[in-house]
CSV table of C-alpha atoms in Angstrom, one decimal:
chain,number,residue,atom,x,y,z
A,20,UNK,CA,-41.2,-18.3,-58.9
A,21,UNK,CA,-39.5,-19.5,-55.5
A,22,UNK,CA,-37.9,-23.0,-55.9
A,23,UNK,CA,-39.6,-25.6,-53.4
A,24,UNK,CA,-39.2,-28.9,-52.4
A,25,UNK,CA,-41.6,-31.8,-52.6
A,26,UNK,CA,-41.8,-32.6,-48.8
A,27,UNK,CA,-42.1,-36.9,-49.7
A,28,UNK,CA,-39.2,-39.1,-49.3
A,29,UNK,CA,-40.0,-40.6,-52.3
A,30,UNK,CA,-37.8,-39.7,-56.0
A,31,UNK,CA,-34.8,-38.3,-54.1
A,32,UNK,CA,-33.5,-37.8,-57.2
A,33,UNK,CA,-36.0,-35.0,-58.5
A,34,UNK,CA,-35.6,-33.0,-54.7
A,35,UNK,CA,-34.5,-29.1,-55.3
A,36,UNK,CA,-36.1,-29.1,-58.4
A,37,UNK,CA,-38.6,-26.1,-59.4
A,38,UNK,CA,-41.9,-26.9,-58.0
A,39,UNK,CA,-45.6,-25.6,-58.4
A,40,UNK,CA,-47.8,-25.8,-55.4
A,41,UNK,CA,-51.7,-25.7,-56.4
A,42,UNK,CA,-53.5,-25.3,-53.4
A,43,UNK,CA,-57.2,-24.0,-53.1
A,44,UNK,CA,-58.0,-20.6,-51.6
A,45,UNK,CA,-54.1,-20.0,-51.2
A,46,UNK,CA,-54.5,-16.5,-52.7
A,47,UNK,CA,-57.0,-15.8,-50.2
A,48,UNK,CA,-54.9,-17.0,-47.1
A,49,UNK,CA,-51.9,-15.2,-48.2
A,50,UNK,CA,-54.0,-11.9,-48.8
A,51,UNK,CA,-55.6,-12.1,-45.1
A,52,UNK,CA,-52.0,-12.4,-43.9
A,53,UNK,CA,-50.6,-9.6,-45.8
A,54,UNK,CA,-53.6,-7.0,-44.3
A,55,UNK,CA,-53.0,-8.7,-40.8
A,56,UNK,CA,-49.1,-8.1,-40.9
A,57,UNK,CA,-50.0,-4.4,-42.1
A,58,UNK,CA,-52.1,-3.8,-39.2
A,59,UNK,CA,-49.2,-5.1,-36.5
A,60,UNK,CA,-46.9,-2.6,-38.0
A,61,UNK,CA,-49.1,0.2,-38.0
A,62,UNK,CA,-49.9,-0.3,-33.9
A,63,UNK,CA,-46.4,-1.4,-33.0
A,64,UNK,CA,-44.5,2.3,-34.2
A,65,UNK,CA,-42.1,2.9,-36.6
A,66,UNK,CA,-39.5,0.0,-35.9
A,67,UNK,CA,-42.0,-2.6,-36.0
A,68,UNK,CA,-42.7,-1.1,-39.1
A,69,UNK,CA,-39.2,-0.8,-40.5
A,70,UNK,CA,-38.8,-4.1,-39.5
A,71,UNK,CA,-41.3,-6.9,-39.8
A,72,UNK,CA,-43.5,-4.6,-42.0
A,73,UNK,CA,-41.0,-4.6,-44.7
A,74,UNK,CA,-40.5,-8.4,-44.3
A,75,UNK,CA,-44.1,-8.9,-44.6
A,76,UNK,CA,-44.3,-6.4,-47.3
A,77,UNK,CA,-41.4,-8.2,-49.6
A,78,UNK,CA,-42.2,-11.5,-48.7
A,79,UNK,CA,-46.1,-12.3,-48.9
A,80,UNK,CA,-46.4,-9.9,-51.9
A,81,UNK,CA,-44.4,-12.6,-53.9
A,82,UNK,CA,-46.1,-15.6,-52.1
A,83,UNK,CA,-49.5,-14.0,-53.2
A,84,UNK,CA,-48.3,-13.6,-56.9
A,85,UNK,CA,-47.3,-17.1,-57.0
A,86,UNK,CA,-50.5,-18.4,-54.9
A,87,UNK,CA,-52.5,-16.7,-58.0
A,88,UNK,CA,-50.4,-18.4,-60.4
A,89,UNK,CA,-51.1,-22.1,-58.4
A,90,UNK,CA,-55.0,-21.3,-58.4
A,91,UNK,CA,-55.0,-20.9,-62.3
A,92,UNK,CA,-53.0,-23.9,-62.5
A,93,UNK,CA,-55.6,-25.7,-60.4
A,94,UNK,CA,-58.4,-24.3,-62.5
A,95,UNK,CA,-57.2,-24.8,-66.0
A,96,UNK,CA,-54.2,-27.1,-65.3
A,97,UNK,CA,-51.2,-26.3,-67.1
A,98,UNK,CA,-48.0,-27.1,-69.0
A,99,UNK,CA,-44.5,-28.3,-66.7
A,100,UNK,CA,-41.4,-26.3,-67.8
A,101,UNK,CA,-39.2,-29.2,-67.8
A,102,UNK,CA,-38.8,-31.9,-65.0
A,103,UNK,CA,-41.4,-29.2,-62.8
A,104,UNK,CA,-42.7,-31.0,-59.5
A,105,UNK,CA,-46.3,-29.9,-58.8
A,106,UNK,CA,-48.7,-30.6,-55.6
A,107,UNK,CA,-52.2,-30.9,-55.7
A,108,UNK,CA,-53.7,-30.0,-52.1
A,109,UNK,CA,-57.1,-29.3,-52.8
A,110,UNK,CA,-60.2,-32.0,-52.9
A,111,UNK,CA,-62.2,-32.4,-55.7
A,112,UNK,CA,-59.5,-30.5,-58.2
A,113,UNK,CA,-60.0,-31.4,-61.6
A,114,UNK,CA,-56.9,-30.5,-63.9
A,115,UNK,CA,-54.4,-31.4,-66.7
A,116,UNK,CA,-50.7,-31.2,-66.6
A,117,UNK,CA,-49.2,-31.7,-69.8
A,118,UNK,CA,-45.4,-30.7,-70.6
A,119,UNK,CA,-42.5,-32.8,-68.9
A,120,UNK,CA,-43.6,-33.0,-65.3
A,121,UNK,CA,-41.3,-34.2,-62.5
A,122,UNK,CA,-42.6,-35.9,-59.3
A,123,UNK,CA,-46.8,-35.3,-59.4
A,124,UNK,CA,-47.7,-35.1,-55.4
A,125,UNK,CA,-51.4,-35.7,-55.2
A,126,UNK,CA,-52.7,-34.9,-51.7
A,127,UNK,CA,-56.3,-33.8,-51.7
A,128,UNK,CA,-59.3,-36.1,-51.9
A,129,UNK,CA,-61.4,-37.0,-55.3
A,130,UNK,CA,-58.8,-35.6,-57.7
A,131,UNK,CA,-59.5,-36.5,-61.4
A,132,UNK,CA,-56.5,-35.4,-63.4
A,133,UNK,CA,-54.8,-36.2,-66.9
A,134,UNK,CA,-50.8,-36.4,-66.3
A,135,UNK,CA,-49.6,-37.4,-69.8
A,136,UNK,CA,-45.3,-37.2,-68.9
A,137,UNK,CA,-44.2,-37.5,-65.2
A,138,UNK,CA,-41.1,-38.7,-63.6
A,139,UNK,CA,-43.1,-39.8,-61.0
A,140,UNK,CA,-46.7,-39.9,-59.2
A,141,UNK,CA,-47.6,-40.1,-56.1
A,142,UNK,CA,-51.1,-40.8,-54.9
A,143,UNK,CA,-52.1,-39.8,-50.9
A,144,UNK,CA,-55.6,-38.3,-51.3
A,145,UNK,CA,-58.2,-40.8,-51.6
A,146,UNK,CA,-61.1,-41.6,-54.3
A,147,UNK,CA,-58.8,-40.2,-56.3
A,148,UNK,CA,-58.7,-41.2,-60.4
A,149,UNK,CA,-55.5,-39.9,-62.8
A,150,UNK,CA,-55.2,-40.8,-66.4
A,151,UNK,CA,-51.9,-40.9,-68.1
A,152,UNK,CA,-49.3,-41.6,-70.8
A,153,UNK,CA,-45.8,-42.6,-69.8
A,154,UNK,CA,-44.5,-42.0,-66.4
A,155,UNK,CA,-41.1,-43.4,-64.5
A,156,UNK,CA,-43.3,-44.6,-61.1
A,157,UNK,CA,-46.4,-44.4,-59.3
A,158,UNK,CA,-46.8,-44.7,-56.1
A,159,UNK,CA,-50.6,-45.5,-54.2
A,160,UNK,CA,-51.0,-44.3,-50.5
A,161,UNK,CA,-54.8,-43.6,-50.2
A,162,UNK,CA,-57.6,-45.5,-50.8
A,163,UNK,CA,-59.8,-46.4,-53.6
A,164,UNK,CA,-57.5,-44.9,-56.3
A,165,UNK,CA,-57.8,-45.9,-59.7
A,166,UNK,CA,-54.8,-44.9,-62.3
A,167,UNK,CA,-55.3,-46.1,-66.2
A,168,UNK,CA,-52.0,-45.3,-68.4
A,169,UNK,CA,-49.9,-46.5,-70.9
A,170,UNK,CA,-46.8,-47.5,-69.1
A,171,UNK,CA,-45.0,-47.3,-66.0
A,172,UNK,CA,-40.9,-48.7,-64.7
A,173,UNK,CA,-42.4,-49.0,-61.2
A,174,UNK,CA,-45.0,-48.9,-59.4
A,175,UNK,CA,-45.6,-49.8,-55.7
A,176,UNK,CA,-49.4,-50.1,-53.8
A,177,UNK,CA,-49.5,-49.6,-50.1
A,178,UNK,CA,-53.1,-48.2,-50.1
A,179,UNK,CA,-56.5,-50.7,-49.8
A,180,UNK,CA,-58.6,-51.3,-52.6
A,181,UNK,CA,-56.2,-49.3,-56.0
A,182,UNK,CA,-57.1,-49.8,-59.4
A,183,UNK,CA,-54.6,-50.0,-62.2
A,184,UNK,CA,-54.9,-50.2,-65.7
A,185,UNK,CA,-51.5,-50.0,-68.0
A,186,UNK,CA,-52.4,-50.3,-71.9
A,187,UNK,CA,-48.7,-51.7,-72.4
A,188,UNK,CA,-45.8,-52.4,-69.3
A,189,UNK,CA,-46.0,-52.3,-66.0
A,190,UNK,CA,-42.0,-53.0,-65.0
A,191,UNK,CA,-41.4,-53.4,-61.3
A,192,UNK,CA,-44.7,-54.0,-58.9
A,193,UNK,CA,-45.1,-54.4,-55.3
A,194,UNK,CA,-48.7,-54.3,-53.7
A,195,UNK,CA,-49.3,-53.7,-49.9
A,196,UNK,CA,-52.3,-53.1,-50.1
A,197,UNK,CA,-55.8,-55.3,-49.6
A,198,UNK,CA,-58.1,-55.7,-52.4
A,199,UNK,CA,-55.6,-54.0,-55.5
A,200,UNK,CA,-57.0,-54.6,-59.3
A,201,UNK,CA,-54.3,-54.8,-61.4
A,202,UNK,CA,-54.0,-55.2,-65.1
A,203,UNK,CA,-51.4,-54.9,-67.7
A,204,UNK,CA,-49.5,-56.6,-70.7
A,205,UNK,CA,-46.2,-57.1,-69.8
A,206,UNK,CA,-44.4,-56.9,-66.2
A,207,UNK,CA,-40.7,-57.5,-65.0
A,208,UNK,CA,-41.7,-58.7,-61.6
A,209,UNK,CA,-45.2,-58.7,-59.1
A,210,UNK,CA,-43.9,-58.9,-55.2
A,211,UNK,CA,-47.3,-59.2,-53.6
A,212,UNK,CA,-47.5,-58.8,-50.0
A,213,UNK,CA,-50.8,-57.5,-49.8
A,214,UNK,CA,-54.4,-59.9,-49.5
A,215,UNK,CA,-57.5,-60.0,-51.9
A,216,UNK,CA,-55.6,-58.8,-55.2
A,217,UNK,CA,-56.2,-59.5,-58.5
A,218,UNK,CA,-53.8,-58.7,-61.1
A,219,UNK,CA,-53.8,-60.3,-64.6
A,220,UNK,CA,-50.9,-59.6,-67.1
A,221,UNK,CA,-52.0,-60.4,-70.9
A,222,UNK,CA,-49.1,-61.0,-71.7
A,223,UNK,CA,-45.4,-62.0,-70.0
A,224,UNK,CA,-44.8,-61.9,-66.7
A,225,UNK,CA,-40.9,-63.0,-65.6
A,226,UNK,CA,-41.2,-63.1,-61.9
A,227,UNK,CA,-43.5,-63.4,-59.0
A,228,UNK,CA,-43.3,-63.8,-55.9
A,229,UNK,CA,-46.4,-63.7,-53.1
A,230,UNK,CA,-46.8,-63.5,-49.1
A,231,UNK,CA,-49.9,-62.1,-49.2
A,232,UNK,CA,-53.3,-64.4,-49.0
A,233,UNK,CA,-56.3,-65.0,-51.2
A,234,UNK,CA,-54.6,-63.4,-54.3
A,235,UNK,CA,-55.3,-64.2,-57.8
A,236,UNK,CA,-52.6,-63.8,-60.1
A,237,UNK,CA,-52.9,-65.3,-64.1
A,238,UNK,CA,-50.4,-64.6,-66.5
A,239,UNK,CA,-49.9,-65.5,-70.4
A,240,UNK,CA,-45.6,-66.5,-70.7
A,241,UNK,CA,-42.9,-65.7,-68.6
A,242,UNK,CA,-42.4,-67.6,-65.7
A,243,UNK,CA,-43.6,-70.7,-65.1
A,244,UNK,CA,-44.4,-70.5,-61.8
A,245,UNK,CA,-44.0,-68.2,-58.0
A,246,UNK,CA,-40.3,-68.6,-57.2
A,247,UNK,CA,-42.3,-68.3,-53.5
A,248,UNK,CA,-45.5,-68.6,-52.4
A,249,UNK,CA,-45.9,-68.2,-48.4
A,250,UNK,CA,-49.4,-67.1,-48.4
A,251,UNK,CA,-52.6,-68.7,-48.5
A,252,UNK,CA,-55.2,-69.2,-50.5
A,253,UNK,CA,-53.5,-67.8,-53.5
A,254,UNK,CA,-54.0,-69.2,-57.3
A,255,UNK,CA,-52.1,-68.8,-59.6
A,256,UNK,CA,-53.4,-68.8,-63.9
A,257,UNK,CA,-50.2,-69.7,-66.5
């Protein structure tokens, strides 16, 4: 399978890595190209066909084989040889990825997935709701998405109205976004720029710091207060 990059400047790190892209109908596409490249070459004589018949031959032959791959992937979801980055383009998938995933790309709409190891996740689609163990980062683009795992190291919201559940720690947190649900145990620190969020940690919290307005943030031990609060509105539970 051809190595591709995730196109996101996000996870730098994981770039060059081998990547799956699981994109609806690709198959199809690529075949429709294929029959339309053979048909140029047939009415353009024999050096169009030497030529850019041979290169369509080679190349979407192998982009076909691995489109088929990406739509059983999408059907059935799959396991990641290790550190593998995978796209999901088309709306409505429902999959699971189990294995050591790398960076999770997630751009179609109403995607329900099960992501158990990741190095990272990123959300763009909208409506979109992923279950998952342990992963490195998340990061929320789209609207209403709703992410319930065990544990993240960071996680950062930009789009409006994201849900997320952690059964255990929830590291480093910045929210963006308006109207983010938050709730976890433990966090290292909550920068929250964005309005109407509520996030509750259970358990210990060790810094915060708010610009946004109308924010509700409680907390059980940590720290004992905002080291800034230049929003309004806000309260604040300890």
């Amino acid at each position: 399978m051809n190595a591709k990059e995730i196109s996101g400047p996000l996870f730098p790190r994981l770039r060059g890595r081998g990547a799956l892209r699981v994109a609806a109908g690709a198959a199809l596409l690529l075949g429709a190209g294929a029959l339309a490249g053979c048909a140029g070459g047939a009415g353009s004589g024999a050096d169009s066909g030497s030529g850019s018949g041979a290169d369509s031959g080679s190349g979407s032959g192998a982009d076909s084989e691995a489109g088929s791959d990406a739509g059983s992937a999408l059907a059935g979801g799959g396991t990641c040889m290790k550190h593998e980055d995978v796209t999901i383009d088309a709306d409505n998938a429902s999959l699971v990825l189990t294995g050591e995933c790398g960076v999770i790309t997630i751009t179609g709409d109403g995607v329900q997935a099960n992501i158990d190891d990741a190095d990272g996740v990123v959300v763009q689609g909208s409506g979109v709701t992923v279950l998952g163990g342990d992963w490195d980062a998340a990061r929320v683009e789209g609207a209403d998405v709703t992410l319930n795992l065990d544990e993240l190291d960071t996680l950062d919201i930009v789009g409006k109205n994201a849900t997320v559940v952690l059964t255990d720690e929830a590291g480093r947190v910045r929210i963006d976004g308006d109207g983010a649900k938050l709730n976890s145990v433990d966090g290292d620190d909550l920068v929250l720029a964005g309005s109407g969020a509520s996030v509750v940690f259970t358990g210990e919290l060790d810094g915060l710091e708010v610009s946004g307005s109308n924010n509700s943030v409680s907390w059980a031990a940590g720290a004992p207060a905002p080291r800034a609060d230049t929003g309004s509105g806000n309260t604040f539970s300890r």
